[in-house]
mmCIF file of C-alpha atoms (C1' of nucleotides) in Angstrom:
data_model
loop_
_atom_site.group_PDB
_atom_site.id
_atom_site.type_symbol
_atom_site.label_atom_id
_atom_site.label_comp_id
_atom_site.label_asym_id
_atom_site.label_seq_id
_atom_site.Cartn_x
_atom_site.Cartn_y
_atom_site.Cartn_z
ATOM 1 C CA MET H 1 -11.285 -21.388 13.866
ATOM 2 C CA CYS H 2 -10.573 -22.338 10.270
ATOM 3 C CA GLY H 3 -7.112 -23.744 9.529
ATOM 4 C CA ARG H 4 -8.086 -25.880 6.555
ATOM 5 C CA PHE H 5 -10.809 -25.964 3.894
ATOM 6 C CA GLY H 6 -12.045 -26.933 0.486
ATOM 7 C CA LEU H 7 -13.138 -25.305 -2.677
ATOM 8 C CA TYR H 8 -14.161 -27.533 -5.458
ATOM 9 C CA LEU H 9 -17.355 -26.221 -6.977
ATOM 10 C CA PRO H 10 -16.831 -25.097 -10.698
ATOM 11 C CA ALA H 11 -15.853 -21.540 -11.386
ATOM 12 C CA GLN H 12 -19.227 -20.687 -13.046
ATOM 13 C CA THR H 13 -21.117 -21.861 -9.862
ATOM 14 C CA ILE H 14 -18.874 -19.641 -7.509
ATOM 15 C CA ALA H 15 -19.048 -16.590 -9.960
ATOM 16 C CA SER H 16 -23.004 -16.743 -10.004
ATOM 17 C CA PHE H 17 -23.346 -17.355 -6.316
ATOM 18 C CA PHE H 18 -20.985 -14.518 -5.520
ATOM 19 C CA LEU H 19 -21.964 -12.288 -8.294
ATOM 20 C CA ILE H 20 -18.351 -11.752 -9.493
ATOM 21 C CA LEU H 21 -17.698 -9.993 -12.873
ATOM 22 C CA ASN H 22 -14.919 -12.384 -13.899
ATOM 23 C CA GLU H 23 -14.861 -16.124 -13.937
ATOM 24 C CA PRO H 24 -11.552 -17.017 -12.204
ATOM 25 C CA ASP H 25 -10.321 -20.292 -13.153
ATOM 26 C CA HIS H 26 -9.280 -22.570 -10.118
ATOM 27 C CA PRO H 27 -8.517 -26.192 -9.658
ATOM 28 C CA PRO H 28 -10.581 -28.206 -7.480
ATOM 29 C CA ARG H 29 -9.224 -28.170 -4.069
ATOM 30 C CA TYR H 30 -10.219 -30.367 -1.008
ATOM 31 C CA ASN H 31 -7.239 -29.695 1.208
ATOM 32 C CA ILE H 32 -6.285 -26.009 1.124
ATOM 33 C CA ALA H 33 -3.848 -24.915 3.814
ATOM 34 C CA PRO H 34 -2.382 -21.686 5.174
ATOM 35 C CA THR H 35 0.319 -20.164 2.855
ATOM 36 C CA GLN H 36 -1.441 -21.776 -0.237
ATOM 37 C CA PRO H 37 -3.527 -19.698 -2.749
ATOM 38 C CA VAL H 38 -7.305 -19.215 -2.189
ATOM 39 C CA LEU H 39 -9.756 -17.324 -4.295
ATOM 40 C CA ALA H 40 -10.871 -14.197 -2.639
ATOM 41 C CA VAL H 41 -13.691 -11.713 -3.830
ATOM 42 C CA PHE H 42 -13.282 -8.150 -3.320
ATOM 43 C CA GLN H 43 -14.957 -4.961 -4.450
ATOM 44 C CA SER H 44 -13.361 -3.199 -7.486
ATOM 45 C CA PRO H 45 -14.689 -0.018 -8.866
ATOM 46 C CA ALA H 46 -16.165 -1.933 -11.599
ATOM 47 C CA GLY H 47 -17.795 -4.583 -9.500
ATOM 48 C CA ARG H 48 -16.810 -7.697 -7.514
ATOM 49 C CA ARG H 49 -13.711 -9.534 -8.709
ATOM 50 C CA GLY H 50 -12.403 -13.011 -7.826
ATOM 51 C CA VAL H 51 -8.503 -13.161 -7.536
ATOM 52 C CA PRO H 52 -6.155 -15.696 -6.023
ATOM 53 C CA MET H 53 -4.431 -14.601 -2.924
ATOM 54 C CA ARG H 54 -1.953 -16.140 -0.522
ATOM 55 C CA TRP H 55 -3.871 -17.422 2.696
ATOM 56 C CA GLY H 56 -2.234 -15.862 5.595
ATOM 57 C CA LEU H 57 -2.170 -12.058 5.851
ATOM 58 C CA ILE H 58 1.200 -10.275 5.543
ATOM 59 C CA PRO H 59 1.055 -6.659 6.840
ATOM 60 C CA HIS H 60 2.308 -4.133 4.636
ATOM 61 C CA TRP H 61 5.145 -3.304 7.087
ATOM 62 C CA ALA H 62 6.354 -6.939 7.509
ATOM 63 C CA ARG H 63 9.940 -7.535 7.134
ATOM 64 C CA ASP H 64 9.547 -10.930 5.643
ATOM 65 C CA ILE H 65 6.791 -13.218 4.299
ATOM 66 C CA LYS H 66 6.958 -15.684 7.386
ATOM 67 C CA ILE H 67 4.459 -13.886 9.553
ATOM 68 C CA GLY H 68 1.639 -14.717 7.107
ATOM 69 C CA ALA H 69 1.815 -18.303 8.346
ATOM 70 C CA LYS H 70 0.711 -17.070 11.901
ATOM 71 C CA LEU H 71 -1.983 -14.716 10.505
ATOM 72 C CA ALA H 72 -4.361 -17.226 8.820
ATOM 73 C CA ASN H 73 -7.034 -16.198 10.990
ATOM 74 C CA ALA H 74 -8.025 -12.896 12.683
ATOM 75 C CA ARG H 75 -10.190 -12.487 15.837
ATOM 76 C CA SER H 76 -13.493 -10.478 14.876
ATOM 77 C CA GLU H 77 -13.511 -8.931 18.375
ATOM 78 C CA THR H 78 -10.295 -7.144 17.983
ATOM 79 C CA LEU H 79 -9.908 -6.492 14.282
ATOM 80 C CA HIS H 80 -10.195 -2.518 14.696
ATOM 81 C CA GLU H 81 -7.237 -2.497 17.221
ATOM 82 C CA LYS H 82 -4.689 -4.798 16.093
ATOM 83 C CA PRO H 83 -1.883 -3.369 14.154
ATOM 84 C CA SER H 84 -1.677 -6.447 11.715
ATOM 85 C CA PHE H 85 -5.516 -6.087 10.804
ATOM 86 C CA ARG H 86 -6.839 -2.613 11.335
ATOM 87 C CA THR H 87 -5.779 -1.126 8.233
ATOM 88 C CA ALA H 88 -7.145 -3.963 6.149
ATOM 89 C CA PHE H 89 -10.361 -3.787 8.240
ATOM 90 C CA ASN H 90 -10.787 -0.234 7.361
ATOM 91 C CA ARG H 91 -10.456 -0.538 3.539
ATOM 92 C CA ARG H 92 -9.642 -4.033 2.367
ATOM 93 C CA ARG H 93 -12.407 -6.408 3.278
ATOM 94 C CA CYS H 94 -13.142 -9.507 1.045
ATOM 95 C CA LEU H 95 -14.907 -12.808 0.822
ATOM 96 C CA ILE H 96 -13.339 -16.036 0.805
ATOM 97 C CA PRO H 97 -15.480 -18.751 -0.929
ATOM 98 C CA ALA H 98 -15.397 -22.477 0.336
ATOM 99 C CA ASP H 99 -17.374 -25.456 -0.012
ATOM 100 C CA GLY H 100 -16.561 -26.750 3.561
ATOM 101 C CA PHE H 101 -13.931 -26.304 6.105
ATOM 102 C CA TYR H 102 -12.102 -28.809 8.542
ATOM 103 C CA GLU H 103 -11.830 -29.060 12.458
ATOM 104 C CA TRP H 104 -9.929 -31.622 14.185
ATOM 105 C CA VAL H 105 -11.231 -32.973 17.556
ATOM 106 C CA ALA H 106 -8.899 -34.930 19.828
ATOM 107 C CA VAL H 107 -10.094 -38.143 20.895
ATOM 108 C CA LYS H 108 -8.281 -40.803 22.795
ATOM 109 C CA GLY H 109 -4.713 -39.770 21.547
ATOM 110 C CA ARG H 110 -5.846 -39.209 18.032
ATOM 111 C CA LYS H 111 -7.322 -36.415 16.123
ATOM 112 C CA GLN H 112 -10.541 -36.892 14.341
ATOM 113 C CA PRO H 113 -11.178 -34.417 11.376
ATOM 114 C CA TYR H 114 -14.780 -33.360 10.605
ATOM 115 C CA PHE H 115 -15.755 -31.567 7.414
ATOM 116 C CA ILE H 116 -18.209 -28.786 7.782
ATOM 117 C CA ARG H 117 -20.682 -27.679 5.095
ATOM 118 C CA ARG H 118 -23.713 -25.675 4.709
ATOM 119 C CA ARG H 119 -27.004 -27.564 5.007
ATOM 120 C CA ASP H 120 -28.532 -25.913 2.083
ATOM 121 C CA GLY H 121 -25.693 -27.120 -0.143
ATOM 122 C CA ASN H 122 -24.556 -23.397 -1.134
ATOM 123 C CA PRO H 123 -21.077 -22.301 -0.889
ATOM 124 C CA LEU H 124 -19.713 -20.767 2.280
ATOM 125 C CA ALA H 125 -18.586 -17.038 2.321
ATOM 126 C CA PHE H 126 -16.052 -16.574 4.949
ATOM 127 C CA ALA H 127 -15.484 -12.997 5.814
ATOM 128 C CA GLY H 128 -11.788 -11.939 5.197
ATOM 129 C CA LEU H 129 -9.273 -9.141 4.927
ATOM 130 C CA TRP H 130 -6.522 -8.732 2.259
ATOM 131 C CA GLU H 131 -3.440 -6.678 2.222
ATOM 132 C CA VAL H 132 -0.535 -5.897 -0.462
ATOM 133 C CA TRP H 133 2.839 -6.547 0.699
ATOM 134 C CA VAL H 134 5.995 -5.302 -1.349
ATOM 135 C CA ALA H 135 8.928 -7.498 -1.218
ATOM 136 C CA ALA H 136 12.555 -6.548 -1.001
ATOM 137 C CA ASP H 137 12.719 -6.908 -4.813
ATOM 138 C CA GLN H 138 9.636 -4.635 -5.309
ATOM 139 C CA SER H 139 7.540 -7.407 -6.291
ATOM 140 C CA GLU H 140 3.865 -7.315 -4.869
ATOM 141 C CA LEU H 141 2.194 -10.132 -2.837
ATOM 142 C CA VAL H 142 -1.547 -10.062 -2.058
ATOM 143 C CA SER H 143 -2.530 -12.011 0.852
ATOM 144 C CA CYS H 144 -5.732 -12.600 3.025
ATOM 145 C CA THR H 145 -7.015 -13.748 6.442
ATOM 146 C CA ILE H 146 -10.145 -15.482 7.580
ATOM 147 C CA VAL H 147 -12.150 -13.565 10.222
ATOM 148 C CA THR H 148 -13.308 -15.769 13.352
ATOM 149 C CA THR H 149 -16.070 -15.572 15.924
ATOM 150 C CA ALA H 150 -17.720 -17.710 18.661
ATOM 151 C CA ALA H 151 -18.973 -21.217 17.716
ATOM 152 C CA ASN H 152 -22.668 -21.460 16.810
ATOM 153 C CA ARG H 153 -24.951 -24.486 18.073
ATOM 154 C CA GLU H 154 -23.464 -27.199 15.812
ATOM 155 C CA MET H 155 -19.824 -26.179 15.930
ATOM 156 C CA THR H 156 -19.848 -26.028 19.798
ATOM 157 C CA PRO H 157 -19.279 -29.808 20.151
ATOM 158 C CA VAL H 158 -16.085 -29.663 18.069
ATOM 159 C CA HIS H 159 -14.608 -26.170 18.643
ATOM 160 C CA HIS H 160 -15.367 -22.883 20.451
ATOM 161 C CA ARG H 161 -14.447 -20.725 17.512
ATOM 162 C CA MET H 162 -15.515 -20.665 13.957
ATOM 163 C CA PRO H 163 -15.110 -18.591 10.807
ATOM 164 C CA VAL H 164 -17.513 -15.689 10.100
ATOM 165 C CA ILE H 165 -19.872 -16.930 7.311
ATOM 166 C CA LEU H 166 -21.855 -14.167 5.640
ATOM 167 C CA GLU H 167 -25.216 -14.485 3.754
ATOM 168 C CA PRO H 168 -25.693 -13.125 0.168
ATOM 169 C CA GLY H 169 -27.660 -10.110 1.512
ATOM 170 C CA GLN H 170 -24.628 -9.165 3.681
ATOM 171 C CA PHE H 171 -21.872 -9.278 1.002
ATOM 172 C CA ASP H 172 -22.319 -5.626 -0.319
ATOM 173 C CA ARG H 173 -22.084 -4.044 3.317
ATOM 174 C CA TRP H 174 -18.960 -6.239 4.152
ATOM 175 C CA LEU H 175 -17.251 -5.495 0.776
ATOM 176 C CA ASP H 176 -18.055 -1.807 0.314
ATOM 177 C CA PRO H 177 -14.583 -0.103 0.900
ATOM 178 C CA ASP H 178 -16.424 3.163 1.650
ATOM 179 C CA ASN H 179 -18.154 1.588 4.700
ATOM 180 C CA GLN H 180 -16.157 2.823 7.619
ATOM 181 C CA ASN H 181 -19.049 2.502 10.062
ATOM 182 C CA PRO H 182 -17.671 0.137 12.795
ATOM 183 C CA ARG H 183 -21.038 -0.543 14.166
ATOM 184 C CA SER H 184 -22.427 -1.598 10.602
ATOM 185 C CA LEU H 185 -19.379 -3.850 10.256
ATOM 186 C CA CYS H 186 -19.249 -5.280 13.650
ATOM 187 C CA ASP H 187 -22.922 -6.166 13.405
ATOM 188 C CA LEU H 188 -21.972 -8.664 10.806
ATOM 189 C CA MET H 189 -19.310 -10.596 12.754
ATOM 190 C CA ARG H 190 -21.684 -13.085 14.338
ATOM 191 C CA PRO H 191 -21.657 -16.813 14.438
ATOM 192 C CA MET H 192 -23.808 -18.396 11.628
ATOM 193 C CA ARG H 193 -27.336 -18.830 12.631
ATOM 194 C CA ASP H 194 -27.833 -22.142 14.427
ATOM 195 C CA GLY H 195 -28.946 -25.145 12.224
ATOM 196 C CA GLY H 196 -27.346 -23.855 9.132
ATOM 197 C CA LEU H 197 -24.351 -26.128 9.085
ATOM 198 C CA VAL H 198 -23.815 -29.907 8.858
ATOM 199 C CA LEU H 199 -20.737 -31.997 10.215
ATOM 200 C CA GLN H 200 -19.331 -35.121 8.872
ATOM 201 C CA ALA H 201 -16.377 -37.021 10.358
ATOM 202 C CA VAL H 202 -14.097 -37.919 7.611
ATOM 203 C CA ASP H 203 -11.018 -39.949 6.880
ATOM 204 C CA ASP H 204 -7.513 -38.874 8.417
ATOM 205 C CA TYR H 205 -6.313 -38.737 4.776
ATOM 206 C CA VAL H 206 -6.926 -34.963 5.052
ATOM 207 C CA ASN H 207 -4.367 -34.550 7.748
ATOM 208 C CA ARG H 208 -1.419 -34.452 5.493
ATOM 209 C CA THR H 209 -1.452 -31.274 3.444
ATOM 210 C CA GLY H 210 0.050 -33.070 0.270
ATOM 211 C CA ASN H 211 -3.132 -35.105 0.029
ATOM 212 C CA GLU H 212 -5.487 -34.052 -2.303
ATOM 213 C CA GLY H 213 -8.877 -35.038 -3.950
ATOM 214 C CA PRO H 214 -12.430 -36.179 -2.803
ATOM 215 C CA ARG H 215 -10.964 -38.684 -0.643
ATOM 216 C CA CYS H 216 -10.298 -35.840 1.888
ATOM 217 C CA ILE H 217 -14.131 -35.547 2.425
ATOM 218 C CA GLU H 218 -14.672 -39.325 2.345
ATOM 219 C CA PRO H 219 -17.004 -40.235 5.431
ATOM 220 C CA ALA H 220 -14.919 -41.813 8.151
ATOM 221 C CA ALA H 221 -15.554 -45.467 8.515
ATOM 222 C CA THR H 222 -15.692 -45.946 12.209
ATOM 223 C CA PHE H 223 -16.904 -42.554 13.447
ATOM 224 C CA PRO H 224 -20.577 -41.512 13.261
ATOM 225 C CA THR H 225 -21.447 -37.752 12.705
ATOM 226 C CA PRO H 226 -22.562 -36.332 15.930
ATOM 227 C CA SER H 227 -26.342 -35.701 15.567
ATOM 228 C CA SER H 228 -26.357 -33.916 19.003
ATOM 229 C CA PRO H 229 -23.450 -32.414 20.896
ATOM 230 C CA PRO H 230 -21.425 -35.498 21.714
ATOM 231 C CA GLU H 231 -19.552 -34.347 24.453
ATOM 232 C CA PRO H 232 -18.452 -30.845 25.650
ATOM 233 C CA PRO H 233 -14.903 -29.876 25.580
ATOM 234 C CA ALA H 234 -13.230 -31.387 28.699
ATOM 235 C CA GLN H 235 -11.935 -27.762 29.605
ATOM 236 C CA MET H 236 -14.011 -24.644 29.186
ATOM 237 C CA ASN H 237 -12.490 -21.466 29.094
ATOM 238 C CA LEU H 238 -14.336 -19.335 31.687
ATOM 239 C CA PHE H 239 -12.532 -16.183 30.831
ATOM 240 C CA GLU H 240 -13.311 -15.392 27.280
ATOM 241 C CA ASP H 241 -16.049 -15.749 24.732
ATOM 242 C "C1'" DC U 1 14.630 8.933 22.483
ATOM 243 C "C1'" DC U 2 15.475 3.785 20.304
ATOM 244 C "C1'" DA U 3 14.344 -1.123 20.038
ATOM 245 C "C1'" DG U 4 10.997 -4.351 19.331
ATOM 246 C "C1'" DA U 5 6.669 -6.054 18.536
ATOM 247 C "C1'" DC U 6 2.981 -6.463 15.589
ATOM 248 C "C1'" DG U 7 -1.130 -13.015 15.755
ATOM 249 C "C1'" DT U 8 -4.070 -17.064 16.625
ATOM 250 C "C1'" DT U 9 -5.016 -21.420 18.232
ATOM 251 C "C1'" DG U 10 -4.840 -24.997 21.758
ATOM 252 C "C1'" DT U 11 -3.063 -26.876 25.803
ATOM 253 C "C1'" DT U 12 -1.298 -26.915 30.376
ATOM 254 C "C1'" DG Q 1 3.369 2.032 9.689
ATOM 255 C "C1'" DT Q 2 2.372 2.530 14.637
ATOM 256 C "C1'" DC Q 3 2.376 1.279 19.488
ATOM 257 C "C1'" DT Q 4 4.627 -0.317 23.638
ATOM 258 C "C1'" DG Q 5 8.474 -0.926 26.778
ATOM 259 C "C1'" DG Q 6 12.682 0.513 28.598
ATOM 260 C "C1'" DC J 1 -4.736 -26.751 10.771
ATOM 261 C "C1'" DC J 2 -1.367 -31.127 10.739
ATOM 262 C "C1'" DA J 3 3.335 -32.992 9.388
ATOM 263 C "C1'" DG J 4 7.882 -32.885 9.681
ATOM 264 C "C1'" DA J 5 12.124 -31.013 10.756
ATOM 265 C "C1'" DC J 6 15.078 -29.881 14.297
ATOM 266 C "C1'" DG J 7 22.804 -28.977 11.610
ATOM 267 C "C1'" DT J 8 27.419 -27.451 9.746
ATOM 268 C "C1'" DT J 9 30.862 -27.770 6.354
ATOM 269 C "C1'" DG J 10 32.756 -27.471 1.763
ATOM 270 C "C1'" DT J 11 32.034 -27.962 -2.996
ATOM 271 C "C1'" DT J 12 29.629 -27.747 -7.600
ATOM 272 C "C1'" DG N 1 9.343 -28.616 22.919
ATOM 273 C "C1'" DT N 2 8.992 -25.548 19.046
ATOM 274 C "C1'" DC N 3 9.269 -23.784 14.605
ATOM 275 C "C1'" DT N 4 8.718 -24.237 9.374
ATOM 276 C "C1'" DG N 5 6.191 -25.712 5.382
ATOM 277 C "C1'" DG N 6 2.325 -26.767 3.085
#
DNA sequence: CCAGACGTTGTT
DNA sequence: GTCTGG
DNA sequence: CCAGACGTTGTT
DNA sequence: GTCTGG
């Protein structure tokens, strides 16, 4: 899954990789958590735009904002049927740029964080959905969620789920609001190709959401990066995925 | 009909 | 808003 | 995702 | 143990 990530490359780099019209200024972030603002890219009539959105999708019918904290991720397998996601899946798809994301692996009573990046150094493009929510005072809040799928080869040692990561050649198909072909969209909901990611054990400074800065991705002193799958999960879920 | 849920993750 | 459960 | 709180009263 | 906040 994806419950924490970083985005620290400069706005110009992000704008050119995602081919967005504007160059939305964003502070370098190494420790983005659910409920915080993220940069989302969506297709406007004039072209792709990058805008800040609250991470954790708040359905338009929600009574209050709290539900968003639980909807930071959306399973790709059921997007089309879940009341919380299906309207956004039809018309409001987006990309969420990231330099890398974190996963925690429980080892001997503690949790070891890993930072996961593209091997080629490019930003990651998470598949996402977005929604507008109107609060009681009529103010509008735009929020988004990150779509998940099964783990690829590199991710399997640390977790059985991962975010859907799209390639530039797939951006248009995912973002086009007029694309309502479920087959065309579902074909994109695949684990990233094997070999495209690298993992690095990092300092547990990142655990605390209030901690920020490059120290979050500082390699851990005592834990090597797993070159091959270090150990399979103790329990395998035999019923899903 | 109305009331209540609407989600993912991990863990046991 | 829309579906499910009662 | 992890960390941290987890309560009521009255008063400003 | 479970929920909230970030």
